[in-house]
mmCIF file with all atom_site columns, C-alpha atoms in Angstrom:
data_model
loop_
_atom_site.group_PDB
_atom_site.id
_atom_site.type_symbol
_atom_site.label_atom_id
_atom_site.label_alt_id
_atom_site.label_comp_id
_atom_site.label_asym_id
_atom_site.label_entity_id
_atom_site.label_seq_id
_atom_site.pdbx_PDB_ins_code
_atom_site.Cartn_x
_atom_site.Cartn_y
_atom_site.Cartn_z
_atom_site.occupancy
_atom_site.B_iso_or_equiv
_atom_site.pdbx_formal_charge
_atom_site.auth_seq_id
_atom_site.auth_comp_id
_atom_site.auth_asym_id
_atom_site.auth_atom_id
_atom_site.pdbx_PDB_model_num
ATOM 1  C CA . MET A 1 1  ? 0.000   0.000  0.000   1.00 0.00 ? 1  MET A CA 1
ATOM 2  C CA . ALA A 1 2  ? 1.060   3.565  -0.549  1.00 0.00 ? 2  ALA A CA 1
ATOM 3  C CA . HIS A 1 3  ? 2.535   5.407  2.410   1.00 0.00 ? 3  HIS A CA 1
ATOM 4  C CA . PRO A 1 4  ? 3.395   9.074  2.611   1.00 0.00 ? 4  PRO A CA 1
ATOM 5  C CA . LYS A 1 5  ? 7.131   9.491  2.940   1.00 0.00 ? 5  LYS A CA 1
ATOM 6  C CA . ARG A 1 6  ? 6.755   12.718 4.933   1.00 0.00 ? 6  ARG A CA 1
ATOM 7  C CA . LYS A 1 7  ? 4.021   14.381 6.930   1.00 0.00 ? 7  LYS A CA 1
ATOM 8  C CA . ILE A 1 8  ? 2.112   16.934 4.875   1.00 0.00 ? 8  ILE A CA 1
ATOM 9  C CA . SER A 1 9  ? 2.031   20.280 6.653   1.00 0.00 ? 9  SER A CA 1
ATOM 10 C CA . LYS A 1 10 ? -1.214  22.028 7.493   1.00 0.00 ? 10 LYS A CA 1
ATOM 11 C CA . THR A 1 11 ? -0.340  24.839 5.084   1.00 0.00 ? 11 THR A CA 1
ATOM 12 C CA . ARG A 1 12 ? 0.238   22.486 2.155   1.00 0.00 ? 12 ARG A CA 1
ATOM 13 C CA . ARG A 1 13 ? -2.920  20.543 2.985   1.00 0.00 ? 13 ARG A CA 1
ATOM 14 C CA . ASP A 1 14 ? -4.993  23.725 3.180   1.00 0.00 ? 14 ASP A CA 1
ATOM 15 C CA . LYS A 1 15 ? -3.537  25.052 -0.088  1.00 0.00 ? 15 LYS A CA 1
ATOM 16 C CA . ARG A 1 16 ? -4.744  21.908 -1.819  1.00 0.00 ? 16 ARG A CA 1
ATOM 17 C CA . ARG A 1 17 ? -8.234  22.358 -0.387  1.00 0.00 ? 17 ARG A CA 1
ATOM 18 C CA . THR A 1 18 ? -8.698  26.002 -1.451  1.00 0.00 ? 18 THR A CA 1
ATOM 19 C CA . HIS A 1 19 ? -10.829 24.989 -4.447  1.00 0.00 ? 19 HIS A CA 1
ATOM 20 C CA . TYR A 1 20 ? -13.380 23.067 -2.377  1.00 0.00 ? 20 TYR A CA 1
ATOM 21 C CA . LYS A 1 21 ? -15.893 25.804 -1.650  1.00 0.00 ? 21 LYS A CA 1
ATOM 22 C CA . ALA A 1 22 ? -19.537 25.842 -0.741  1.00 0.00 ? 22 ALA A CA 1
ATOM 23 C CA . THR A 1 23 ? -21.594 27.652 -3.360  1.00 0.00 ? 23 THR A CA 1
ATOM 24 C CA . VAL A 1 24 ? -24.580 29.847 -2.571  1.00 0.00 ? 24 VAL A CA 1
ATOM 25 C CA . PRO A 1 25 ? -27.752 28.507 -4.210  1.00 0.00 ? 25 PRO A CA 1
ATOM 26 C CA . GLN A 1 26 ? -29.212 30.827 -6.825  1.00 0.00 ? 26 GLN A CA 1
ATOM 27 C CA . ILE A 1 27 ? -32.658 32.034 -5.839  1.00 0.00 ? 27 ILE A CA 1
ATOM 28 C CA . ALA A 1 28 ? -35.209 33.094 -8.451  1.00 0.00 ? 28 ALA A CA 1
ATOM 29 C CA . THR A 1 29 ? -38.490 34.925 -8.007  1.00 0.00 ? 29 THR A CA 1
ATOM 30 C CA . CYS A 1 30 ? -41.555 33.532 -9.747  1.00 0.00 ? 30 CYS A CA 1
ATOM 31 C CA . PRO A 1 31 ? -43.087 36.155 -12.064 1.00 0.00 ? 31 PRO A CA 1
ATOM 32 C CA . THR A 1 32 ? -46.618 34.864 -11.396 1.00 0.00 ? 32 THR A CA 1
ATOM 33 C CA . THR A 1 33 ? -46.651 34.368 -7.617  1.00 0.00 ? 33 THR A CA 1
ATOM 34 C CA . GLY A 1 34 ? -43.619 36.351 -6.447  1.00 0.00 ? 34 GLY A CA 1
ATOM 35 C CA . GLU A 1 35 ? -42.475 33.261 -4.540  1.00 0.00 ? 35 GLU A CA 1
ATOM 36 C CA . ALA A 1 36 ? -38.721 32.712 -4.074  1.00 0.00 ? 36 ALA A CA 1
ATOM 37 C CA . HIS A 1 37 ? -37.479 29.332 -5.341  1.00 0.00 ? 37 HIS A CA 1
ATOM 38 C CA . LEU A 1 38 ? -34.392 27.601 -6.734  1.00 0.00 ? 38 LEU A CA 1
ATOM 39 C CA . TYR A 1 39 ? -33.637 28.015 -10.437 1.00 0.00 ? 39 TYR A CA 1
ATOM 40 C CA . HIS A 1 40 ? -34.840 25.185 -12.713 1.00 0.00 ? 40 HIS A CA 1
ATOM 41 C CA . ARG A 1 41 ? -37.063 23.755 -9.976  1.00 0.00 ? 41 ARG A CA 1
ATOM 42 C CA . ALA A 1 42 ? -40.828 23.617 -9.671  1.00 0.00 ? 42 ALA A CA 1
ATOM 43 C CA . HIS A 1 43 ? -42.307 25.032 -6.456  1.00 0.00 ? 43 HIS A CA 1
ATOM 44 C CA . TRP A 1 44 ? -45.621 24.760 -4.589  1.00 0.00 ? 44 TRP A CA 1
ATOM 45 C CA . HIS A 1 45 ? -47.667 27.855 -3.811  1.00 0.00 ? 45 HIS A CA 1
ATOM 46 C CA . GLU A 1 46 ? -51.193 27.737 -2.367  1.00 0.00 ? 46 GLU A CA 1
ATOM 47 C CA . GLY A 1 47 ? -51.858 24.164 -3.504  1.00 0.00 ? 47 GLY A CA 1
ATOM 48 C CA . LYS A 1 48 ? -50.501 24.650 -7.033  1.00 0.00 ? 48 LYS A CA 1
ATOM 49 C CA . LEU A 1 49 ? -47.213 23.479 -8.533  1.00 0.00 ? 49 LEU A CA 1
ATOM 50 C CA . TYR A 1 50 ? -45.583 26.209 -10.633 1.00 0.00 ? 50 TYR A CA 1
ATOM 51 C CA . TYR A 1 51 ? -42.700 25.959 -13.106 1.00 0.00 ? 51 TYR A CA 1
ATOM 52 C CA . ARG A 1 52 ? -41.566 28.942 -15.205 1.00 0.00 ? 52 ARG A CA 1
ATOM 53 C CA . GLY A 1 53 ? -44.697 30.898 -14.293 1.00 0.00 ? 53 GLY A CA 1
ATOM 54 C CA . GLN A 1 54 ? -47.146 28.190 -15.406 1.00 0.00 ? 54 GLN A CA 1
ATOM 55 C CA . VAL A 1 55 ? -49.316 25.888 -13.286 1.00 0.00 ? 55 VAL A CA 1
ATOM 56 C CA . LEU A 1 56 ? -48.341 22.227 -13.682 1.00 0.00 ? 56 LEU A CA 1
ATOM 57 C CA . ILE A 1 57 ? -50.487 20.606 -10.980 1.00 0.00 ? 57 ILE A CA 1
ATOM 58 C CA . ASP A 1 58 ? -53.519 22.139 -9.290  1.00 0.00 ? 58 ASP A CA 1
ATOM 59 C CA . ASN A 1 59 ? -54.328 20.340 -6.022  1.00 0.00 ? 59 ASN A CA 1
ATOM 60 C CA . SER A 1 60 ? -56.777 23.003 -4.882  1.00 0.00 ? 60 SER A CA 1
ATOM 61 C CA . GLU A 1 61 ? -59.360 21.640 -7.377  1.00 0.00 ? 61 GLU A CA 1
ATOM 62 C CA . ALA A 1 62 ? -58.895 18.104 -6.050  1.00 0.00 ? 62 ALA A CA 1
ATOM 63 C CA . GLU A 1 63 ? -59.425 19.268 -2.445  1.00 0.00 ? 63 GLU A CA 1
ATOM 64 C CA . GLU A 1 64 ? -62.650 21.080 -3.395  1.00 0.00 ? 64 GLU A CA 1
ATOM 65 C CA . ASN A 1 65 ? -64.002 17.961 -5.124  1.00 0.00 ? 65 ASN A CA 1
ATOM 66 C CA . LEU A 1 66 ? -63.319 15.820 -2.039  1.00 0.00 ? 66 LEU A CA 1
ATOM 67 C CA . ALA A 1 67 ? -65.071 18.208 0.349   1.00 0.00 ? 67 ALA A CA 1
#
């Protein structure tokens, strides 16, 4: 098995890890509802599933039919 010949210093270790960074998620605002959501993701708002400003699924109609 491979063994390190010398101990790697904290500075050298940390220099190697400088590229591993946490990225801030990009937040978009829906033009229809004004709801904040992640880019390229559908989001629920008041019983409706929206994607790019259009309703994909409307659960509010299903709840009215059950009642």
